[in-house]
Coordinates of C-alpha atoms and ligand atoms in Angstrom, one line a residue:
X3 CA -17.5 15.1 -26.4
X4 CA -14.3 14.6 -28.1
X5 CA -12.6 11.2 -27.4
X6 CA -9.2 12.4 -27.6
X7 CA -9.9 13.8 -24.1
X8 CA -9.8 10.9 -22.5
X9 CA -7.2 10.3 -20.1
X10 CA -6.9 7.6 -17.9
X11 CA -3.6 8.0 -15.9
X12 CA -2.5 5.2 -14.9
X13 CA -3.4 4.3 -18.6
X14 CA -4.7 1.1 -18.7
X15 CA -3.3 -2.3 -20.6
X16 CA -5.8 -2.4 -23.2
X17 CA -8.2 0.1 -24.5
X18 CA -10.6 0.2 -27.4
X19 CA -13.2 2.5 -28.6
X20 CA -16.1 1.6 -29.8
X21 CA -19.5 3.0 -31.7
X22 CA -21.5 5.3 -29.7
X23 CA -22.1 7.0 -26.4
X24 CA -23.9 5.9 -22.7
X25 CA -25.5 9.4 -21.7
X26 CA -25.0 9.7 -17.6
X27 CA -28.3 10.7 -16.6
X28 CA -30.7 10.7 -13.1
X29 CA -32.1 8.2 -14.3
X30 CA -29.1 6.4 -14.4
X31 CA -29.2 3.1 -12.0
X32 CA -26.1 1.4 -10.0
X33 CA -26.4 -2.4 -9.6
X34 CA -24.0 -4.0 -7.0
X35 CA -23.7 -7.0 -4.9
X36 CA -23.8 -5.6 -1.6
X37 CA -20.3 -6.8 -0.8
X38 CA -19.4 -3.7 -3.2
X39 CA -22.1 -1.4 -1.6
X40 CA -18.8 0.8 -0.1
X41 CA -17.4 1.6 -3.8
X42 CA -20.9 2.0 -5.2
X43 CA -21.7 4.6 -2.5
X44 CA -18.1 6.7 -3.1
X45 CA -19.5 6.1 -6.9
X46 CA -22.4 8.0 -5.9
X47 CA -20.8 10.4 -4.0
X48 CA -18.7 11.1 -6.4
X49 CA -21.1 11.6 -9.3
X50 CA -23.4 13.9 -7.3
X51 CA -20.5 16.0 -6.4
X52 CA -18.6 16.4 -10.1
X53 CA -21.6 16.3 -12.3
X54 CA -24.5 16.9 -9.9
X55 CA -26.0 14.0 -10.8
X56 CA -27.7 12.0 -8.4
X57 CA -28.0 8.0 -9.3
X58 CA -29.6 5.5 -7.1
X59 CA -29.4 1.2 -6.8
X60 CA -31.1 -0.3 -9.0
X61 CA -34.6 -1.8 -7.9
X62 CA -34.4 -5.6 -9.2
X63 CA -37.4 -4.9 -10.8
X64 CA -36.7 -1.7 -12.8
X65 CA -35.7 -2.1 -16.6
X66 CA -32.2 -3.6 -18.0
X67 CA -31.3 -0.4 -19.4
X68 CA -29.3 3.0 -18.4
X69 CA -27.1 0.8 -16.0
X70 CA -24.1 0.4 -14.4
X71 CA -23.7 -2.9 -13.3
X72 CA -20.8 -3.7 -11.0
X73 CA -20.4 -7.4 -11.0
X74 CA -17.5 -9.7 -9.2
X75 CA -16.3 -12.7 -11.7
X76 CA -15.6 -16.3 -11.1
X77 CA -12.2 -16.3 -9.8
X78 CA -10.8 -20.1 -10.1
X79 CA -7.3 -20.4 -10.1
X80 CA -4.2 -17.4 -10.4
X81 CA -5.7 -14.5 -10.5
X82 CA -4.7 -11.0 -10.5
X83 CA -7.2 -9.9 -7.4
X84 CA -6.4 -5.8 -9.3
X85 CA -7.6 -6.8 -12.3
X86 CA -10.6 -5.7 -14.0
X87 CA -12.7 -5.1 -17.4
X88 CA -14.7 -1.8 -17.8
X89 CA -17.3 -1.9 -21.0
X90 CA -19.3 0.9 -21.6
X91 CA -21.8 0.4 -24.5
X92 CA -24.9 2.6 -25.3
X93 CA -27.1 1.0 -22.6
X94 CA -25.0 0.1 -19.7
X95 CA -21.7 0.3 -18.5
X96 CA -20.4 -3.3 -16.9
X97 CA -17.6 -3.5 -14.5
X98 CA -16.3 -6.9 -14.1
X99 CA -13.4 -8.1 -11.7
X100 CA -12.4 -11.1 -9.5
X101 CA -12.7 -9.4 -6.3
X102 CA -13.6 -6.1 -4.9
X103 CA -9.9 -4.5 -5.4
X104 CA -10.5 -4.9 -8.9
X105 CA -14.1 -3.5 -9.0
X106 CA -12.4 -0.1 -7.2
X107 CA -10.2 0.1 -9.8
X108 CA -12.8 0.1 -12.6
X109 CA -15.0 2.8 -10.9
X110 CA -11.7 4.4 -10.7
X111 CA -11.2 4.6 -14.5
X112 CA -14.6 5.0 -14.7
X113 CA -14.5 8.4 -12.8
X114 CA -11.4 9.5 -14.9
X115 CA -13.3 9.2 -17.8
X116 CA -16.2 11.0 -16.2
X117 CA -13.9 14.0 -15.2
X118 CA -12.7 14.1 -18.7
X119 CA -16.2 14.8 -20.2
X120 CA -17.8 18.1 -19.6
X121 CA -21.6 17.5 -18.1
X122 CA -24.2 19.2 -20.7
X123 CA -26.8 21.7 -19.5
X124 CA -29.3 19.0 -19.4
X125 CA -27.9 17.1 -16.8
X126 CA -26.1 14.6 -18.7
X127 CA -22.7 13.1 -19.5
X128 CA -22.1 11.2 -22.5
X129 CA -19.3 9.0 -22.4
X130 CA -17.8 7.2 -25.7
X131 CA -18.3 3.8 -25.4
X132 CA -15.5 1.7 -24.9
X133 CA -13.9 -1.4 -23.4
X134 CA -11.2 -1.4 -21.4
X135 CA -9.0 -4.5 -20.1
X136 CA -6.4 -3.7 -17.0
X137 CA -4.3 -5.0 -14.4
X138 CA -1.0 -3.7 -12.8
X139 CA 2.6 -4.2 -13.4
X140 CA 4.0 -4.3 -9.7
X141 CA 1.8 -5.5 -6.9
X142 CA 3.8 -2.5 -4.6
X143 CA 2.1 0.3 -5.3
X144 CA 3.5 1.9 -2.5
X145 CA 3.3 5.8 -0.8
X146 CA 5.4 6.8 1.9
X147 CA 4.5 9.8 4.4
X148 CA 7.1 11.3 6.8
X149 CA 4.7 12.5 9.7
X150 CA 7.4 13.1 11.9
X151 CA 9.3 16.1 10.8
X152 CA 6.0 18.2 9.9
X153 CA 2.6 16.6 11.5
X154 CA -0.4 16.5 8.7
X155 CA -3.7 16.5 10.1
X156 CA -6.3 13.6 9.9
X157 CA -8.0 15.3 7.1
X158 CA -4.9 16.1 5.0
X159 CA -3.9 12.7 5.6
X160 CA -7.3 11.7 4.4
X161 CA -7.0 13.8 1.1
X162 CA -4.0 12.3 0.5
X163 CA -5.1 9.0 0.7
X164 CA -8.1 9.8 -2.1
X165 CA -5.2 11.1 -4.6
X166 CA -3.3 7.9 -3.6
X167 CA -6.8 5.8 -4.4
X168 CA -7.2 7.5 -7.3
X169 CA -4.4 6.9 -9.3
X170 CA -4.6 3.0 -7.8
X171 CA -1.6 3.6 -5.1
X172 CA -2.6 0.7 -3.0
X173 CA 0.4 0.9 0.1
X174 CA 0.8 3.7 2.7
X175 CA 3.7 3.4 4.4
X176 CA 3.5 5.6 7.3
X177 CA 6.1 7.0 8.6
X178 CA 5.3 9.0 12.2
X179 CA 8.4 8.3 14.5
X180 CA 11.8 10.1 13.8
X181 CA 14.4 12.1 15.4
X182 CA 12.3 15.0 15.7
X183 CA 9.6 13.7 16.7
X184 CA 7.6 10.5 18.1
X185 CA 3.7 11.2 16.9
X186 CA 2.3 7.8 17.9
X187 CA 0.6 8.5 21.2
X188 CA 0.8 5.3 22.8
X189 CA -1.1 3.8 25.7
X190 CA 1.5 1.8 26.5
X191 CA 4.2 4.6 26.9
X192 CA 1.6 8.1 26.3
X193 CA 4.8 10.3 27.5
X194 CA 6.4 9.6 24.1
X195 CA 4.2 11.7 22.2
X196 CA 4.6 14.7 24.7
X197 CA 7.1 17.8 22.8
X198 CA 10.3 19.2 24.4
X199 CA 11.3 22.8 22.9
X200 CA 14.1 22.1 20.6
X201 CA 13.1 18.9 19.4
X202 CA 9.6 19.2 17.2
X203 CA 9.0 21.1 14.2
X204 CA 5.5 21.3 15.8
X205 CA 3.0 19.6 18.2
X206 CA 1.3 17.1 17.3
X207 CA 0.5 13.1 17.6
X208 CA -2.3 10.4 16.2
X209 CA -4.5 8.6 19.2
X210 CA -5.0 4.9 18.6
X211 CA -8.1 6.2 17.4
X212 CA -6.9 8.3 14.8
X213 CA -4.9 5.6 13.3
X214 CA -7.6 3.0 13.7
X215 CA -9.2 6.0 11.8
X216 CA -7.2 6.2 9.0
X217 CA -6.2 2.6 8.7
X218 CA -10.3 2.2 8.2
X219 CA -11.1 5.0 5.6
X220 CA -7.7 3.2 3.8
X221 CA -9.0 0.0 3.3
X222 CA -12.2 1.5 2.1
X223 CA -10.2 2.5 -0.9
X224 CA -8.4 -0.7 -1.0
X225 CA -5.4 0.9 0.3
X226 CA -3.3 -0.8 3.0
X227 CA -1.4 1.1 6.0
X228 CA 1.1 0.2 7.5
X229 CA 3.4 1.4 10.1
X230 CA 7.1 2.1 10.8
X231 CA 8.7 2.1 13.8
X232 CA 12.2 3.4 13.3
X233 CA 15.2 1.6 15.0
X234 CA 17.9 2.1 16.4
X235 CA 18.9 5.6 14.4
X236 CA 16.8 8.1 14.0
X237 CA 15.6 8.4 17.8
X238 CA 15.9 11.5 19.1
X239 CA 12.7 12.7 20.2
X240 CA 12.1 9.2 21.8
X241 CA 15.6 9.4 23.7
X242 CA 15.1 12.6 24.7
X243 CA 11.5 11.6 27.0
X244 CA 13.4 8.1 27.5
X245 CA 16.9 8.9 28.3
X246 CA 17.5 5.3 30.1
X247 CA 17.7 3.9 26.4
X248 CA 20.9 5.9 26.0
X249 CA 24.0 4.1 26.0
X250 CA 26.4 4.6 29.1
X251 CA 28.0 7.5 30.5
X252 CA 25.7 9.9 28.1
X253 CA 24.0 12.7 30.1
X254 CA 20.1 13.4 30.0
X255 CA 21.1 16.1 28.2
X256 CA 23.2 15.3 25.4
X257 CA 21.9 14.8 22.0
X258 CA 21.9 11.2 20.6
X259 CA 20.5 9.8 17.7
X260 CA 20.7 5.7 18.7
X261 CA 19.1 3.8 21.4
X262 CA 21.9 1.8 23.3
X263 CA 21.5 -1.5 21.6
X264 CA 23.6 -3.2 24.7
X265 CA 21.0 -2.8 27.2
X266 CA 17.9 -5.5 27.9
X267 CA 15.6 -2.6 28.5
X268 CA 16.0 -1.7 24.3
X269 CA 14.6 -4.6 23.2
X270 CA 12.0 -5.1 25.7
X271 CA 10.6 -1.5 25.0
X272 CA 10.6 -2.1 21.0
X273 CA 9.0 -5.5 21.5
X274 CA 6.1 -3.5 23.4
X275 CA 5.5 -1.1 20.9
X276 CA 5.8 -3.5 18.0
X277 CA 2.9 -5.2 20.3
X278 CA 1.3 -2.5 20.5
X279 CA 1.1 -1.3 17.3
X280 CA 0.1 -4.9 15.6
X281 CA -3.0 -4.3 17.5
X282 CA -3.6 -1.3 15.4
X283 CA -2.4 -1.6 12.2
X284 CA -4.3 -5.1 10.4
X285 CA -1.7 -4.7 7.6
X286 CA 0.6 -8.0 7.3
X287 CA 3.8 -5.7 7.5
X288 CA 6.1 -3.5 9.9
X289 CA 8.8 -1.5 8.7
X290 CA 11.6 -1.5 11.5
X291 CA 13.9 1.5 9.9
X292 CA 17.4 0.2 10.0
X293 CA 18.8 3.6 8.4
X294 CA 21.3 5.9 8.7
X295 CA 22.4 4.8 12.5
X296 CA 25.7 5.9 13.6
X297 CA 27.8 3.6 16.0
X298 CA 29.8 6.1 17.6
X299 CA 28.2 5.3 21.2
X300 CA 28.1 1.9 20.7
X301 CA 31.9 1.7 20.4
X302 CA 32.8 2.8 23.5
X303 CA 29.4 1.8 25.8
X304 CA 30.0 -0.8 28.4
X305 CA 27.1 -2.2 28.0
X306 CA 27.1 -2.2 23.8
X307 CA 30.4 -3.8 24.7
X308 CA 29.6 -6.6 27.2
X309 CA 26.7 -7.4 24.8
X310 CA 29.3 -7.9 22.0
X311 CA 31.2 -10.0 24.3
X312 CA 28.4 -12.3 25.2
X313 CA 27.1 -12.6 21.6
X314 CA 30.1 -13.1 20.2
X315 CA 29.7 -10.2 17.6
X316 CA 32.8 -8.8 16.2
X317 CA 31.9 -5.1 16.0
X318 CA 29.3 -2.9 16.5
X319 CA 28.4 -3.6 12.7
X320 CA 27.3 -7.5 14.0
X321 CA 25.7 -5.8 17.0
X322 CA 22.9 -3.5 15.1
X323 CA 22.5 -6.6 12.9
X324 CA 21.9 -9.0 15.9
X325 CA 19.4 -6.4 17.2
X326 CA 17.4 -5.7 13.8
X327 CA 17.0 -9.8 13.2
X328 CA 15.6 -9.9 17.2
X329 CA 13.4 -7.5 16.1
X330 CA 12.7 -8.4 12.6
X331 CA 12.1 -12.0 14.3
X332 CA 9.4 -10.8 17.1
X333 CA 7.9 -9.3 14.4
X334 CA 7.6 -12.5 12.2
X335 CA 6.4 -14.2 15.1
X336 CA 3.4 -12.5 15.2
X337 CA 2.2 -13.8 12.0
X338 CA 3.5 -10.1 10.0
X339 CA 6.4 -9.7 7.7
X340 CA 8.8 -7.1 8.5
X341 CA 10.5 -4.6 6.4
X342 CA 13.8 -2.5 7.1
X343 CA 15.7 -0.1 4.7
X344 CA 18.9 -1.7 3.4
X345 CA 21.5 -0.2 5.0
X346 CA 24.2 -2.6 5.5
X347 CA 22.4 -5.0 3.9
X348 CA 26.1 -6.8 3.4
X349 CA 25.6 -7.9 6.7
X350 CA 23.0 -9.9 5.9
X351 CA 19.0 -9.8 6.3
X352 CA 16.9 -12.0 8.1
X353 CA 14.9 -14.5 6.9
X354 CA 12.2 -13.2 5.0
X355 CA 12.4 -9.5 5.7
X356 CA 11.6 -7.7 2.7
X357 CA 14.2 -4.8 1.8
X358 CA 13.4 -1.2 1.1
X359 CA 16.0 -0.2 -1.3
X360 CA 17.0 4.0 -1.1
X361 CA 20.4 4.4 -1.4
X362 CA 23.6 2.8 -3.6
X363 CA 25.0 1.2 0.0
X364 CA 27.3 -1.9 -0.4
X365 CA 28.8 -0.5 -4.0
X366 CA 25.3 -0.2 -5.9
X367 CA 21.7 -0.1 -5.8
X368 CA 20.4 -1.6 -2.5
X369 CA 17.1 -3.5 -4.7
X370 CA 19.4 -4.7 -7.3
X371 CA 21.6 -6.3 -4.6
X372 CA 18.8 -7.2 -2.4
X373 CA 17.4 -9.3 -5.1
X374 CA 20.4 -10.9 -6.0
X375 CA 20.7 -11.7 -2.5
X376 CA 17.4 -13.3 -2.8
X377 CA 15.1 -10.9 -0.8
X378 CA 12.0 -9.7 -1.9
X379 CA 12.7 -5.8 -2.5
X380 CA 11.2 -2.8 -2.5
X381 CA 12.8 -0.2 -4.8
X382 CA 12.5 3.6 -3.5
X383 CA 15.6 4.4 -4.8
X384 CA 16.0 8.2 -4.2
X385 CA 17.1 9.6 -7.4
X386 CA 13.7 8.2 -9.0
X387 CA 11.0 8.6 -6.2
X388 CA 12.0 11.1 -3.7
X389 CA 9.3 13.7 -3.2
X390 CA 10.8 15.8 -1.3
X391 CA 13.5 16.5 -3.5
X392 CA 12.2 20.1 -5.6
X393 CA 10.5 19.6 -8.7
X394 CA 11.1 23.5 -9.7
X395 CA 13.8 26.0 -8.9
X396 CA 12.1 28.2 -6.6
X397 CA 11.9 25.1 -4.1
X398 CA 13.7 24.8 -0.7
X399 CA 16.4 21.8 -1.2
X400 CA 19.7 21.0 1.1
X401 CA 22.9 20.8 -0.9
X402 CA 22.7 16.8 -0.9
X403 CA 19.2 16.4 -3.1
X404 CA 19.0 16.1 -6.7
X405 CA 16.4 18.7 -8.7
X406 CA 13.7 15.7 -9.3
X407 CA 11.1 17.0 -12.0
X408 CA 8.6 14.6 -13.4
X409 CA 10.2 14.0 -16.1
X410 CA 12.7 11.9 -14.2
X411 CA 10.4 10.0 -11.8
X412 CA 8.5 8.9 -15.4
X413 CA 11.9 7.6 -16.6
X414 CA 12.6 5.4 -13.4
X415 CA 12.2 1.8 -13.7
X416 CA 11.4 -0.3 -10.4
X417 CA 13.3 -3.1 -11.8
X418 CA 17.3 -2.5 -11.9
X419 CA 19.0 -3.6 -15.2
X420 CA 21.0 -6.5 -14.5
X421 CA 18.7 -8.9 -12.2
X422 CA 18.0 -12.5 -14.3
X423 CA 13.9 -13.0 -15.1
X424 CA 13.9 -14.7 -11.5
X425 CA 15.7 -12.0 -9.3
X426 CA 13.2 -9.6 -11.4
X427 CA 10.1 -11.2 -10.1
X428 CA 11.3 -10.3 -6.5
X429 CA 11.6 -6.6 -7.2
X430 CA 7.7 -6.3 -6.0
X431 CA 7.5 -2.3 -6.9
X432 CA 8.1 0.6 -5.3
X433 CA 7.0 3.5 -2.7
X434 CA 7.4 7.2 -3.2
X435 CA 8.7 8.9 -0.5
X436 CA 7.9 12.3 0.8
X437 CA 10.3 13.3 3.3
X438 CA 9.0 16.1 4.9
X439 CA 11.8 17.9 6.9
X440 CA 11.3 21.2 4.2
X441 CA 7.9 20.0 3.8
X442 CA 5.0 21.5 6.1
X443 CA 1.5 20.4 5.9
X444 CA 0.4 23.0 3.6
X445 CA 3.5 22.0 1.2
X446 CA 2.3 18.5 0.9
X447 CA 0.1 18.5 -2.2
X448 CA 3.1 20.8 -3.9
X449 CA 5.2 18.4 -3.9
X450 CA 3.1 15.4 -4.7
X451 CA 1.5 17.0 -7.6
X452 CA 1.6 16.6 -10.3
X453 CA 5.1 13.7 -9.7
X454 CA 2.9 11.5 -8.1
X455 CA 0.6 10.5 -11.4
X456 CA 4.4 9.9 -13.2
X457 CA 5.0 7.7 -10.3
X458 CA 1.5 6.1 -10.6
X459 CA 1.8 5.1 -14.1
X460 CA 5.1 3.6 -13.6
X461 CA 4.1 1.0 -11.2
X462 CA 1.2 0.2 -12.7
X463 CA 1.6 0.2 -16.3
X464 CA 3.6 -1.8 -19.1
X465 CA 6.3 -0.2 -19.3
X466 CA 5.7 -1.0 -23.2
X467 CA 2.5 1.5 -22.9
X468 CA 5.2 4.6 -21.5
X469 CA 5.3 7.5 -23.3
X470 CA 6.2 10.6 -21.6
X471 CA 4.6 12.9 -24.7
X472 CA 1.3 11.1 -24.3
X473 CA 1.1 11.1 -20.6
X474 CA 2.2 14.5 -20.6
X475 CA -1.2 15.5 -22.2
X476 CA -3.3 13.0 -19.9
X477 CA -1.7 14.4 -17.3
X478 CA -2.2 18.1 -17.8
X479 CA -6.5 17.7 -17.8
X480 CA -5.8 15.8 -14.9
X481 CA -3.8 19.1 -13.2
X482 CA -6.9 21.0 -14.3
X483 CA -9.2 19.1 -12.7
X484 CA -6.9 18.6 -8.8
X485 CA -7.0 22.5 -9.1
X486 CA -10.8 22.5 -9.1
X487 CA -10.6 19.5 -6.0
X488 CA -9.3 21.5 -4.0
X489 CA -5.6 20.3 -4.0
X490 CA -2.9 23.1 -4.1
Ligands
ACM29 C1 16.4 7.2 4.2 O1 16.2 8.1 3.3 N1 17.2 7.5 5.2 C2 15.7 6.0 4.2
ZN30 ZN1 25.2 1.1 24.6

């Protein structure tokens, strides 16, 4: 095989070739701790089904040779728990990390190179020998799935999340509750989930045990979920089953986007489900929402009022704020961090909430200002990492997106210009964010190919290794191969 056809995407910190070739065979043996046994059985999975080779453990008694050895390091002292080195000589191939994260990233690299090299008629691969050192830029490595405006089944969802693993996304940020829809069928409040004409897109919800489900087959490719509950915008669907949350004088009827923030029964319902849901999701974070909430209501509701009264809160500004640090405060009080988009974020942010920047709110980017505030930050800013915005002409866009081709999410740094080396280490990465309102299920890989292996390499990278020529060629073998996978 020719080497030049090997492309690793996201490409890797250091990489040298060296003499010679390991030929892939069945006689090919896996050695593992058993603590890796989960990532040397996807290995094997994933060998049998690309190359039809089939590759067994290795018997501590059998030979030293035509191995793959998959071995966890001694990890004393600040280590990058993502990092790994992959050597592949003539007679084994050696994947070394300080924990498992960094083994799964190895065997991830190792199947890129795999993919790139065409099996022989006898059964065998031959890949160049090499040696590869790697660890990621941002430890935010995010992906964020709107499963509110279109529903995506368990097994999209679980496609999803192998693209996500493969290209060493290690967030999913799951979006299920919005204004059209509330797809988290609770066993606290099931009626939530139920669908009102007018309202969905389409039917649709995840059980506890579908999201047990997926949080499970995550964190088998080191990938961690975790939910949002969005507050106090963005509420339709849940207003319309729980009209009492409205503020006063509104009728059943009447469509309204804001729970009333004035009434004791609003808090104690979020509490619940942020109860609720903690039980489900393992992941130390919750993402409360925050965005885009009007305060029309709240203005003129006697009981928005009286609570603005008591508090001592100035406007209704003070009054969302006061409700989001209750919230944000239950949450840290159950041992998680939460997370909110950063509207109004000159309002202040709680204590140790970390801010998902989108938007230029508060006269420029919400990260950049969110670090200079001193808050950890996300940075989805959505002129970079929107994937719902079109990536060709012929896509569906409203008047308000931008046209967001690859070539633009490769250009996009996490990191705003301006932010001192300190205020730079709290930009922890980013998310991509596929919004899906013009996005049904069957649109999904569409629009994340082929923007999400840009978006990979940028958060995982040195940005001293970009080059949007070279991954430009990596990234077309890669296209190639999704086709064959399956992925539209
Ligand atoms: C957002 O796009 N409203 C977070
Ligand atoms: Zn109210």
């Amino acid at each position: 095989m020719n080497n030049t056809n090997i492309s690793i995407i996201p490409a890797p910190k250091k990489m040298r070739l060296t003499k010679g070739f390991f030929a892939l065979d069945s006689n090919s043996r896996i050695r593992n701790n058993r603590v890796l046994d989960t990532s040397a059985n996807q290995f094997r999975k994933f060998l049998k089904e690309m190359t039809g080779i089939a590759v067994s453990r290795k018997s501590s008694s059998a030979g030293i040779g035509n191995i793959i050895k998959l071995e966890l390091s001694s990890s004393d002292g600040d280590i990058n728990r993502e990092s790994y080195e992959l050597k592949i000589t003539p007679s084994a191939i050696f994947i070394k990390a300080p924990a498992a994260a960094g083994i799964f990233y190895g065997i991830q690299t190792l199947m890129q190179i795999i993919m790139s090299c065409p099996a022989s008629a006898a059964s065998c691969v031959n890949l160049p020998c090499l040696e590869i050192e790697d660890a990621p830029r941002f430890e935010w490595r995010g992906f964020m799935l709107d499963s509110s405006r279109h529903f995506q089944d368990i097994a999209t969802i679980k496609k999803l999340i192998d693209a996500l693993a493969f290209y060493k996304i290690n967030r999913l940020h799951w979006h299920f509750i919005d204004g059209q829809s509330w797809r988290f069928k609770s066993e606290k409040y099931p009626g939530l989930a139920d669908f009102i004409s007018g309202i969905s897109t389409e039917k649709g919800c995840y059980t506890v045990k579908q999201m047990r489900d997926v949080v499970q087959y995550a964190a088998e490719r080191h990938i961690v979920v975790y939910p949002e509950l969005e507050m106090p915008g963005h509420s339709r669907a849940a207003l319309t089953i729980k009209p009492q949350l409205k503020c006063h004088g509104i009728s059943d009827n009447a469509v309204v986007n804001e729970y009333c923030l004035g009434r004791a029964a609003t808090a104690k319902f979020h509490k619940e489900i942020i109860r609720e849901i903690a039980t489900i999701f393992p992941a130390p974070y919750i993402h409360l929402g925050g965005d885009e909430a009007s305060d029309a209501n709240w203005k003129s509701c006697k009981y928005c009022k009286a609570a603005m009264i008591k508090n001592g809160l100035e406007n209704t500004a003070l009054l969302q704020k006061d409700f989001m640090k209750k919230m944000a405060e239950y949450v840290h009080s159950m041992d998680k961090i939460s997370i909110a988009w950063a509207d109004k974020l000159a309002l202040g942010i709680p204590a140790g909430q970390i801010v998902q920047g989108w938007s230029d709110n508060d006269n420029g980017n919400e990260s950049y200002n969110a670090a200079v505030k001193g808050f950890k930050t996300i940075n989805s800013y959505h002129r970079g990492v929107y994937f719902d915005y079109p990536q060709n002409a012929d896509e569906d866009k409203y008047q308000w997106m931008i046209d967001l081709p690859i070539e633009k999410v490769y250009a996009f740094d996490p990191v705003p210009a301006g932010l001192s080396p300190e205020q730079e280490k709290l930009v922890l990465g980013s998310e991509a964010c596929l919004w899906t309102e013009l996005v049904p299920q069957e649109k999904v890989f569409r629009k994340v190919f082929p923007r999400l292996l840009a978006f990979a390499e940028i958060v995982w990278s040195e940005k001293s290794k970009l080059n949007f020529e070279d991954f430009s060629k990596r990234s077309a073998i890669h296209c190639g191969i999704f086709t064959k996978s399956g992925y539209n």
